[in-house]
Tab-separated table of C-alpha atoms in Angstrom:
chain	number	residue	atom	x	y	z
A	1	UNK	CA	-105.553	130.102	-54.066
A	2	UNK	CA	-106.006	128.761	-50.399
A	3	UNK	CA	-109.016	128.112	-47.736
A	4	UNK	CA	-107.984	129.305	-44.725
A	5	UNK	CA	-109.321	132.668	-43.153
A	6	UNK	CA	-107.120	135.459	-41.533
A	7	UNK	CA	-107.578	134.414	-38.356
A	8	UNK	CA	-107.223	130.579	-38.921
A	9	UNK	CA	-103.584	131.660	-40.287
A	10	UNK	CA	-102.852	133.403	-36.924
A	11	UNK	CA	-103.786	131.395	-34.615
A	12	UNK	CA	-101.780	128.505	-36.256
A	13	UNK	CA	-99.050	130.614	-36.569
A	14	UNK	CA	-99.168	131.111	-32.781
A	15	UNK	CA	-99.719	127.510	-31.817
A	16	UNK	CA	-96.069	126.930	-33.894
A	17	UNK	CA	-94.450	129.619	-32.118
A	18	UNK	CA	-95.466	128.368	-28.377
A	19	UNK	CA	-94.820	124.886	-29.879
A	20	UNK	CA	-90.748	126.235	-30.468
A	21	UNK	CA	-91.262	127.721	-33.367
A	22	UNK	CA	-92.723	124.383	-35.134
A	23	UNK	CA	-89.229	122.653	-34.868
A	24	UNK	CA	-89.302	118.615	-33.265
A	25	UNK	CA	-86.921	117.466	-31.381
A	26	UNK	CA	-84.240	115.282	-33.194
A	27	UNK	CA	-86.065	114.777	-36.572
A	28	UNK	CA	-86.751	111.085	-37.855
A	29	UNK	CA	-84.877	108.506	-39.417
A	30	UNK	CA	-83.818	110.633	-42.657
A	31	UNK	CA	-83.902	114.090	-40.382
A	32	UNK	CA	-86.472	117.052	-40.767
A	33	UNK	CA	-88.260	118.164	-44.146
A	34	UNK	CA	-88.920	121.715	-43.890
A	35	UNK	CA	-91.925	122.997	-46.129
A	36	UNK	CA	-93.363	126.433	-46.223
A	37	UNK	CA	-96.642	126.011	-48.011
A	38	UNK	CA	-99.537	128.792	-48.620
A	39	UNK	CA	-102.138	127.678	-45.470
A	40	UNK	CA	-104.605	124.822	-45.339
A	41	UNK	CA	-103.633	124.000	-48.628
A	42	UNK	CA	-103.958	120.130	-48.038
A	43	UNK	CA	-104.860	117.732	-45.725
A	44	UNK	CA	-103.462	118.108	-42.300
A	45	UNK	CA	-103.546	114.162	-41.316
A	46	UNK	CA	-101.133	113.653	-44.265
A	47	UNK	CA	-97.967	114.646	-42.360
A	48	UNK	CA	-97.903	112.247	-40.020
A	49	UNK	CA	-98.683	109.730	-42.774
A	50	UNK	CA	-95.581	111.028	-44.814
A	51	UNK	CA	-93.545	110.688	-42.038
A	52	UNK	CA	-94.921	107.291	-41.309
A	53	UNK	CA	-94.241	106.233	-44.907
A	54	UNK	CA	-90.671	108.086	-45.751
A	55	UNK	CA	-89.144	108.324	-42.145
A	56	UNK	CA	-88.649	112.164	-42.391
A	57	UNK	CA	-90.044	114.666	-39.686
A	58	UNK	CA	-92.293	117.360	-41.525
A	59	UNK	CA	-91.808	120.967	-40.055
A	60	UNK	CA	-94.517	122.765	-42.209
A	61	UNK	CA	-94.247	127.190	-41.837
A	62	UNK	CA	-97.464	129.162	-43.538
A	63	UNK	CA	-97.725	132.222	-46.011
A	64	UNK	CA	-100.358	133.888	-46.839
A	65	UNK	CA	-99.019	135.316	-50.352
A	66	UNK	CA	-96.320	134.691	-53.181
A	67	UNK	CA	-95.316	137.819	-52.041
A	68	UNK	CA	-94.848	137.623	-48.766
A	69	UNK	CA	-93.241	133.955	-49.464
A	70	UNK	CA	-90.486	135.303	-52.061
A	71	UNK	CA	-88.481	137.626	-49.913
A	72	UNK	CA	-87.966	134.550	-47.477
A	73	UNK	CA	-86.762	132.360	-50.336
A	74	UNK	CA	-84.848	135.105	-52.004
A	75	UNK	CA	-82.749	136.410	-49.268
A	76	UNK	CA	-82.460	133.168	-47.609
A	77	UNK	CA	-83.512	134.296	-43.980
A	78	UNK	CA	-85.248	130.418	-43.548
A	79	UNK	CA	-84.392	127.011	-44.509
A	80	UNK	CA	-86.917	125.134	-46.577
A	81	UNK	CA	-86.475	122.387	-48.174
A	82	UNK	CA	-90.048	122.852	-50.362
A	83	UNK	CA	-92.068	125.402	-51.281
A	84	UNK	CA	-95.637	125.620	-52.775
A	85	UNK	CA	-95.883	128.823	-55.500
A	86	UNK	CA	-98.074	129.887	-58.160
A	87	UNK	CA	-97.126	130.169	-61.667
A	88	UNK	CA	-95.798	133.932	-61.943
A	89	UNK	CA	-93.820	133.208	-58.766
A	90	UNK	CA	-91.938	130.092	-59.776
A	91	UNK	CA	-91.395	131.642	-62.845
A	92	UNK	CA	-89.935	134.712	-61.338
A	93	UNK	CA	-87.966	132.303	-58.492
A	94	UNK	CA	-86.753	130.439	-61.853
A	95	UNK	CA	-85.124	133.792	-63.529
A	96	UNK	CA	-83.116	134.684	-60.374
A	97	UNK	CA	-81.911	130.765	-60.744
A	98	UNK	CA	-83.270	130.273	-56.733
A	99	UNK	CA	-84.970	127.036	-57.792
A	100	UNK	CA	-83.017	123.049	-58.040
A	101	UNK	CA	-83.656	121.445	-60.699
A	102	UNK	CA	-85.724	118.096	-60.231
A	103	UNK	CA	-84.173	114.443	-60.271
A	104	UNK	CA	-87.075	112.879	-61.844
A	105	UNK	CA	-85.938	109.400	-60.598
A	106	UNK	CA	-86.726	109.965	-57.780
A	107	UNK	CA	-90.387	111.226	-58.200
A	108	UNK	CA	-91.987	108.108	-60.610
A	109	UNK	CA	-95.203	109.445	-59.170
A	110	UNK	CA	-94.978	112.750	-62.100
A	111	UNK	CA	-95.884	110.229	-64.617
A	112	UNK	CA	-99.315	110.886	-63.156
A	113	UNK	CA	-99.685	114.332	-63.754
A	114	UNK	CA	-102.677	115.129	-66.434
A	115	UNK	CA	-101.501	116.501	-69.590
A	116	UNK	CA	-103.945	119.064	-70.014
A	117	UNK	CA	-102.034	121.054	-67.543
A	118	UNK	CA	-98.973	120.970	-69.544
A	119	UNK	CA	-98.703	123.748	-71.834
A	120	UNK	CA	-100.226	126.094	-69.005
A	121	UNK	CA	-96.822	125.212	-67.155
A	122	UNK	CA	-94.904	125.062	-70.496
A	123	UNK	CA	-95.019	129.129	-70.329
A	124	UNK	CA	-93.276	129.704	-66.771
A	125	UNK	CA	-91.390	126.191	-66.316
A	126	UNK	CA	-90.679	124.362	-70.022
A	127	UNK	CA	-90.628	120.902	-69.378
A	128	UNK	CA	-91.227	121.117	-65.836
A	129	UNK	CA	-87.742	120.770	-64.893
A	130	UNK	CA	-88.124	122.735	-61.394
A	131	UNK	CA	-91.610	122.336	-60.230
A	132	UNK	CA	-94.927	119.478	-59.898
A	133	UNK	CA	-98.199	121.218	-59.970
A	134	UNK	CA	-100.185	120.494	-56.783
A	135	UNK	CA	-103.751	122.035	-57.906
A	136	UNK	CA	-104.765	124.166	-60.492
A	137	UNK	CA	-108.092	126.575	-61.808
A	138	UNK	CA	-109.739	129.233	-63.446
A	139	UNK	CA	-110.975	132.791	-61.846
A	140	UNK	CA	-114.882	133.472	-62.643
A	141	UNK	CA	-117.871	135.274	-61.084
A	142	UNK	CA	-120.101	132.871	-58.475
A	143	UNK	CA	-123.504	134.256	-58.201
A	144	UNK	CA	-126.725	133.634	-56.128
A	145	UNK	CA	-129.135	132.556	-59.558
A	146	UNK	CA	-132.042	133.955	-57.026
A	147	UNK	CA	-130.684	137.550	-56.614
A	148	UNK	CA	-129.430	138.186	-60.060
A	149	UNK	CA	-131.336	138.782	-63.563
A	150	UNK	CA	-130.866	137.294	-66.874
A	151	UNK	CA	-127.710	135.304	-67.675
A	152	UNK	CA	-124.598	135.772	-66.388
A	153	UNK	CA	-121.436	135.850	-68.685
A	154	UNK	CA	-119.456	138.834	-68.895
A	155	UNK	CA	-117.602	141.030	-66.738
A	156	UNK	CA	-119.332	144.144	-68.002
A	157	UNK	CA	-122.193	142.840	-65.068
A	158	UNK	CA	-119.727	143.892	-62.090
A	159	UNK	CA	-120.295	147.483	-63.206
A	160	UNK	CA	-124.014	147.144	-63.057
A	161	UNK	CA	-125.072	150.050	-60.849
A	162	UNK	CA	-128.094	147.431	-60.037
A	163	UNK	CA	-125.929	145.197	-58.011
A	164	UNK	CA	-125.019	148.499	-55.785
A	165	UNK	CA	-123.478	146.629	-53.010
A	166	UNK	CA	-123.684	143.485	-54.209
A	167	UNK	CA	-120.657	142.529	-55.518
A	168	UNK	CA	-117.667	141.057	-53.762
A	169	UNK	CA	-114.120	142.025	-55.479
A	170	UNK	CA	-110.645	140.302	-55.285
A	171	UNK	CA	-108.878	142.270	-52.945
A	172	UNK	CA	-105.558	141.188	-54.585
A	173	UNK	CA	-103.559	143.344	-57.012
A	174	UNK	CA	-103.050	141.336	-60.151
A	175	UNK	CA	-106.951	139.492	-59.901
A	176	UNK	CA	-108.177	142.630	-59.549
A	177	UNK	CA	-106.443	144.161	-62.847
A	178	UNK	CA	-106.517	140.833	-64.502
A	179	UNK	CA	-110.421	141.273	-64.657
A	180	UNK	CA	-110.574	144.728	-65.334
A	181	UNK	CA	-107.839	144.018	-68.202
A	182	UNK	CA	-110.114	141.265	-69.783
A	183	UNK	CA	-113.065	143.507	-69.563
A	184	UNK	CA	-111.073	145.960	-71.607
A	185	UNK	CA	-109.715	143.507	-74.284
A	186	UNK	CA	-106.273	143.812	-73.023
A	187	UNK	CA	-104.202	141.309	-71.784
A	188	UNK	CA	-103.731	140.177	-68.363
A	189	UNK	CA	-100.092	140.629	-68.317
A	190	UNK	CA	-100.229	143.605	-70.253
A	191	UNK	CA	-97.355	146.260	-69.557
A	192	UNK	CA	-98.649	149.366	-71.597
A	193	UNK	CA	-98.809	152.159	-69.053
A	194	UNK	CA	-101.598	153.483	-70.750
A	195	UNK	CA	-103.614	150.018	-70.574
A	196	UNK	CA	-102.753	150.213	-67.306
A	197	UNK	CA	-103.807	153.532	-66.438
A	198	UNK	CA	-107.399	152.443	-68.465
A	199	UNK	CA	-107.457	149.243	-66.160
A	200	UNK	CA	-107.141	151.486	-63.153
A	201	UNK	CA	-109.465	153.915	-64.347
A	202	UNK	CA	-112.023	151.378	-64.702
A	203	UNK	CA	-111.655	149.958	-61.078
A	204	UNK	CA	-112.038	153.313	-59.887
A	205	UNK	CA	-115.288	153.664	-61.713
A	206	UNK	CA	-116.589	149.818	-60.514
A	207	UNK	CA	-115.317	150.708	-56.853
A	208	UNK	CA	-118.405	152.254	-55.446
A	209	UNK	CA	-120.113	148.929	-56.023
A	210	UNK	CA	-118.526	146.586	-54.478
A	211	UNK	CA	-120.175	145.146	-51.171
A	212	UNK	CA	-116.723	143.861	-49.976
A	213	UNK	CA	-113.430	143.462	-51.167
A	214	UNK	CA	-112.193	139.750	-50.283
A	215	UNK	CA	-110.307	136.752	-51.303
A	216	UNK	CA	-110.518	134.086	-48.109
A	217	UNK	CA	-113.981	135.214	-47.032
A	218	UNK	CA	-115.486	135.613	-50.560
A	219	UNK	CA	-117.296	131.775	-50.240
A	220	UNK	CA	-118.361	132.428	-46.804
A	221	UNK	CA	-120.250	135.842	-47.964
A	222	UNK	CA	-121.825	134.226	-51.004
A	223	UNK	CA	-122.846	131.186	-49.057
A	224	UNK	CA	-124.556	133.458	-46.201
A	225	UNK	CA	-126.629	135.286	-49.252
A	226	UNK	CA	-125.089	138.490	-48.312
A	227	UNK	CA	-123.986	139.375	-51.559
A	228	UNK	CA	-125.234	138.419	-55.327
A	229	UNK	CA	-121.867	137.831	-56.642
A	230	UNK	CA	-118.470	137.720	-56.492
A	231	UNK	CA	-115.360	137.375	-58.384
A	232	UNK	CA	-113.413	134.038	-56.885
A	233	UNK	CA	-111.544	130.994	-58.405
A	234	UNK	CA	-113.365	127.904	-59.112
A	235	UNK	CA	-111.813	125.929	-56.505
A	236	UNK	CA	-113.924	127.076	-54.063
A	237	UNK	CA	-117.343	126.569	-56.379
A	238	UNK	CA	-118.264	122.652	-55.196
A	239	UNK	CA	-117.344	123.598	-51.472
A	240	UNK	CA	-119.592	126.615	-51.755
A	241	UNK	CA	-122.499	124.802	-53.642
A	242	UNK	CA	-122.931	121.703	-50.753
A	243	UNK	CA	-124.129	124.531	-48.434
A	244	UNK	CA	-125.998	127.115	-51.222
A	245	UNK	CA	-127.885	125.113	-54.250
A	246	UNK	CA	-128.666	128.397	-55.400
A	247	UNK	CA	-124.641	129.485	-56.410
A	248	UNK	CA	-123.528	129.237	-59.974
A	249	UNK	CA	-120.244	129.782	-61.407
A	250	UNK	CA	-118.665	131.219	-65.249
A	251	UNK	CA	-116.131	132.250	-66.789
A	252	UNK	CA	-117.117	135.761	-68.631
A	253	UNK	CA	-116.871	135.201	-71.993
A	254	UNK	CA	-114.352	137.906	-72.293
A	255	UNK	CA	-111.540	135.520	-71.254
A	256	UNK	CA	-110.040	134.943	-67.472
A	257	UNK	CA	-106.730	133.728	-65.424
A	258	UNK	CA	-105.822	130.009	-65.362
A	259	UNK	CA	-103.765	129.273	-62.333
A	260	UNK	CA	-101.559	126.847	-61.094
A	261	UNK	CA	-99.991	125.968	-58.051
A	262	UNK	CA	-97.087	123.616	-57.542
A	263	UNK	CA	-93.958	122.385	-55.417
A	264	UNK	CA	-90.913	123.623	-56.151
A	265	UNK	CA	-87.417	123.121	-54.467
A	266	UNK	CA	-85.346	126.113	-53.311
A	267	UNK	CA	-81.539	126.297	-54.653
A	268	UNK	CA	-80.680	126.488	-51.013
A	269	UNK	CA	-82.472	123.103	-50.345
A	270	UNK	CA	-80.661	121.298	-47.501
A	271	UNK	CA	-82.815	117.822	-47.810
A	272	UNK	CA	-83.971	117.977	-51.745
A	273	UNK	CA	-84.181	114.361	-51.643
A	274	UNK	CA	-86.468	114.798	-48.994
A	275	UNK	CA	-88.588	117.373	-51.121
A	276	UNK	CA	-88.395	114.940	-54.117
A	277	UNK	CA	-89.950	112.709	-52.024
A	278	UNK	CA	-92.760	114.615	-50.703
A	279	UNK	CA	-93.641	115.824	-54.222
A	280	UNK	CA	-93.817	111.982	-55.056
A	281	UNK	CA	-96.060	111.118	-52.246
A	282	UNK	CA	-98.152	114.659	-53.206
A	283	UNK	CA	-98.254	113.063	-56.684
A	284	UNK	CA	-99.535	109.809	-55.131
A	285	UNK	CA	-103.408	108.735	-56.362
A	286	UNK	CA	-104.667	107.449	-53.170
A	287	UNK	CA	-103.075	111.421	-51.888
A	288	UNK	CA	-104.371	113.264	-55.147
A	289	UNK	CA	-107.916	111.617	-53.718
A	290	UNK	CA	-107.682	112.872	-49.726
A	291	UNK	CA	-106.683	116.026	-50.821
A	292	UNK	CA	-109.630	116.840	-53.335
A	293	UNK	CA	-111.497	115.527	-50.788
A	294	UNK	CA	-110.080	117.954	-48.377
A	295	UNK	CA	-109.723	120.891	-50.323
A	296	UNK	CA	-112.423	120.837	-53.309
A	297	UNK	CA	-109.721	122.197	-56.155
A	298	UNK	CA	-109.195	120.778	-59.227
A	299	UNK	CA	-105.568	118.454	-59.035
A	300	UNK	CA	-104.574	117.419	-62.629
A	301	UNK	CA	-103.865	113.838	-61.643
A	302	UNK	CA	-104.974	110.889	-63.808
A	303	UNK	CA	-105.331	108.744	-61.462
A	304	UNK	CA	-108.552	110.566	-60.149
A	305	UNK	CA	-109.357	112.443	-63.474
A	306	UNK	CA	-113.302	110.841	-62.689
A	307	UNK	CA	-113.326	113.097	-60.006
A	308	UNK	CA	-112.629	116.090	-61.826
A	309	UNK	CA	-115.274	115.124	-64.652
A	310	UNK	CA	-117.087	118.395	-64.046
A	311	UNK	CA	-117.387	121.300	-66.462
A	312	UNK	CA	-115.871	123.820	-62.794
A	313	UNK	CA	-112.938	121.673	-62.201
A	314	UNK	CA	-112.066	120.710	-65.693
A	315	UNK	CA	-113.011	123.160	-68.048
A	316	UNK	CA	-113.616	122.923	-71.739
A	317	UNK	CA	-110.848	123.196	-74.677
A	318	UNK	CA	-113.182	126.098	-75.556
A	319	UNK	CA	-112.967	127.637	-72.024
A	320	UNK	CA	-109.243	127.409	-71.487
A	321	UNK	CA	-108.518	128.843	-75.491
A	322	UNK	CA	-110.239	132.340	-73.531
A	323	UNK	CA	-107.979	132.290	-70.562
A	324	UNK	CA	-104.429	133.484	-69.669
A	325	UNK	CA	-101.405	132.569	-67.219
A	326	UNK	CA	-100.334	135.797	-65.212
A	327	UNK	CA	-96.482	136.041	-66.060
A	328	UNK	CA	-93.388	137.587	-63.913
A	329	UNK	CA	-93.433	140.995	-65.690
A	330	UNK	CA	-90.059	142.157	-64.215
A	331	UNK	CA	-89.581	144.537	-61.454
A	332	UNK	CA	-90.300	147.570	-63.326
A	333	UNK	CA	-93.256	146.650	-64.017
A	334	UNK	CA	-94.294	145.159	-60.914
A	335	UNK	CA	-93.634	148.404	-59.423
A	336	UNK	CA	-95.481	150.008	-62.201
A	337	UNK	CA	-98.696	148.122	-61.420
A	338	UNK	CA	-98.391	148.304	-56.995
A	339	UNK	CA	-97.942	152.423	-58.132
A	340	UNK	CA	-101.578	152.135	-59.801
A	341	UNK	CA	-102.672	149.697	-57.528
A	342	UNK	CA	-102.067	152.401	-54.798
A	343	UNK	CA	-103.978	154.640	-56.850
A	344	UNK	CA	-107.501	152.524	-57.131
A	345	UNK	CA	-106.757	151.511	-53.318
A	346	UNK	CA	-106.722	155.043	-52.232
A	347	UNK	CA	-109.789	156.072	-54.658
C-alpha cells in the first residue's frame, strides 16, 4: 500500500542508522514524536513543516509490512508514539487492546474525513475511536490496452494461458488469496479449510503464468511494457498512466479488496498528544493536497474531494457494493493460510 522499492527502504534505513539511529539531539519545544510509518508513504518536506508548526521533533522509523510492524508494537521492543496500519492490522492491534483511544478534541481536523469511507472502517474500528484513515483504495488488474484482447473485467483472464508470461502477481499472502478467493465466489476472509485448499489449488494452477511476482515494482514493470498486466491497487493507476497512456485499470466484476490505511496510537504511547496532533495536521486540507500530490492515492478528505473526482480514486456505489475489507481472522487461521501459502510458494 506504499511506493517505495526494496532498495529505496534500505538505503534509508542505513542513512538513519549512520545518522544515530534517526534520534536528534534534545528534541524541540514539546520533545520528540516518534512515528513508525510503512515507507514513502507521504511527503518527506512535511516533517520539518510539522515541526515548524507544532514545536515537536519528528523521529520517523520505516516498515515494509503490517507484519513485520506488529511484533514491534506488540512486544514493545520500540517506542512510538504513532503508527500507520491497514485495516486487518488495527483491527487485530485493537483486540489485543494495544491501541489508545483518541481524544477527539484535540484533532478538529477529523471533521474532514469523507464519509464514504465510514462504514469500510465501521467493520475493524466502530466509530473510529482508535484510528484516522490516511489513504484508502481498491485492488484491480492494470493492463497495457495495446497487448491485451477484448475487454478486460474478470479475474478468470489471469489464467489465460495466452498471457504466458505476461502477468505480474501480488507477491503478498492475503492479495494473492483474496483474488483467487473472488475468482472462486468465496469470500476474501473466508476460513473454510476446504475454500482454502480450492484457493490454493487455483494459484498453483495460475502460477506458471505469471511473468513476475511483485508488489513495489509492479508499476515500474507495467510502465516499461514488459508485461500486459498485473494485479496492483489503484493508488498507483494515475502515477502509472502520466508515463504509459496506454495502461487501464478495473475492478473484475467478480468483486475485490477495499483497503484502508490510517494512524493509530499505540497503548504504550509516551507523547499521544503529540500523535493527536500529527493526525490533525495529516487531516489538514492544504496537507490532504501535498500528499495526493506526492503520493497519487486516493485520501478521503473533503476538503480536496475535487481531486479525487475520478472513477480510480473514488469508485462507484456500484463498485464498492462488489468489494470486501480483509479482516483479522485470528491466529489459527492466520497460521492456517501462511501453511497454504507455503504450499503455492513452494509449487
Amino acid at each position: 500500500m506504499k511506493k517505495i522499492a526494496a532498495v529505496m527502504m534500505s538505503l534509508v534505513m542505513v542513512m538513519a542508522l549512520l545518522a544515530g539511529c534517526g534520534s536528534k539531539d534534545g528534541g524541540g519545544e514539546k520533545g520528540t514524536l516518534n512515528v513508525y510509518c510503512f515507507g514513502d508513504y507521504f511527503d518527506p518536506e512535511l516533517e520539518a513543516r510539522f515541526e515548524e508548526e507544532t514545536g515537536y521533533d519528528v523521529v520517523v522509523d520505516l516498515f515494509d509490512t503490517n507484519e513485520e510492524m506488529y511484533p514491534v508494537i506488540k512486544n514493545n521492543t520500540a517506542d512510538y508514539d504513532v503508527i500507520c496500519a491497514s485495516d486487518y492490522m488495527i483491527e487485530k492491534l485493537l483486540s489485543e487492546d494495544l491501541l489508545a483511544e483518541i481524544n477527539y478534541d484535540n484533532v478538529p481536523n477529523a471533521a474532514n474525513v469523507s464519509e464514504s469511507i465510514k462504514p469500510f472502517m465501521e467493520g475493524f474500528d466502530p466509530g473510529m475511536k482508535h484510528s484516522l484513515p490516511h489513504t484508502w483504495g481498491t485492488y484491480g488488474i492494470m493492463y497495457n490496452k495495446t497487448m491485451v484482447d477484448g475487454e478486460i473485467n474478470s479475474w478468470d483472464v489471469l489464467w489465460d494461458e495466452k498471457y504466458e508470461d505476461k502477468i505480474v502477481m501480488p507477491n503478498s499472502m492475503r492479495e494473492g488469496f483474496m483474488l483467487a478467493a473472488k475468482r472462486l465466489g468465496y469470500s476474501i476472509n473466508t476460513t473454510d479449510e476446504n475454500e482454502i485448499k480450492a484457493i490454493t489449488d487455483s494459484l498453483i494452477e495460475q502460477k506458471p503464468l505469471a511473468y513476475s511476482f511483485d508488489n513495489d515494482r509492479a508499476r515500474e514493470i507495467m510502465i516499461g511494457d514488459s508485461a500486459a498486466m498485473a494485479v496492483i491497487t489503484s493508488g498507483e493507476v494515475l502515477y502509472s498512466k502520466e508515463y504509459n497512456e496506454n495502461l487501464e485499470f478495473v475492478v473484475p466484476e467478480e468483486g475485490t479488496e477495499v483497503w484502508t490505511d490510517c494512524w493509530a496510537i499505540p497503548s504504550t504511547a509516551k507523547n499521544k498528544e503529540g500523535a493527536e496532533a500529527w493526525m490533525n495536521f495529516m487531516l489538514d486540507g492544504e496537507i490532504a493536497e501535498i500528499n495526493f500530490e506526492y503520493l497519487t492515492y486516493a485520501i478521503p478528505n473533503t476538503k480536496i474531494a475535487d481531486l479525487m473526482d475520478d472513477p480510480v480514486l473514488s469508485p462507484s456505489e456500484e463498485v464498492l457494493s462488489r468489494c470486501e475489507t480483509l479482516k483479522n481472522l485470528g491466529s489459527e487461521v492466520d497460521d492456517m493460510y501462511s501453511s497454504y501459502w507455503k504450499k503455492y510458494k513452494a509449487a
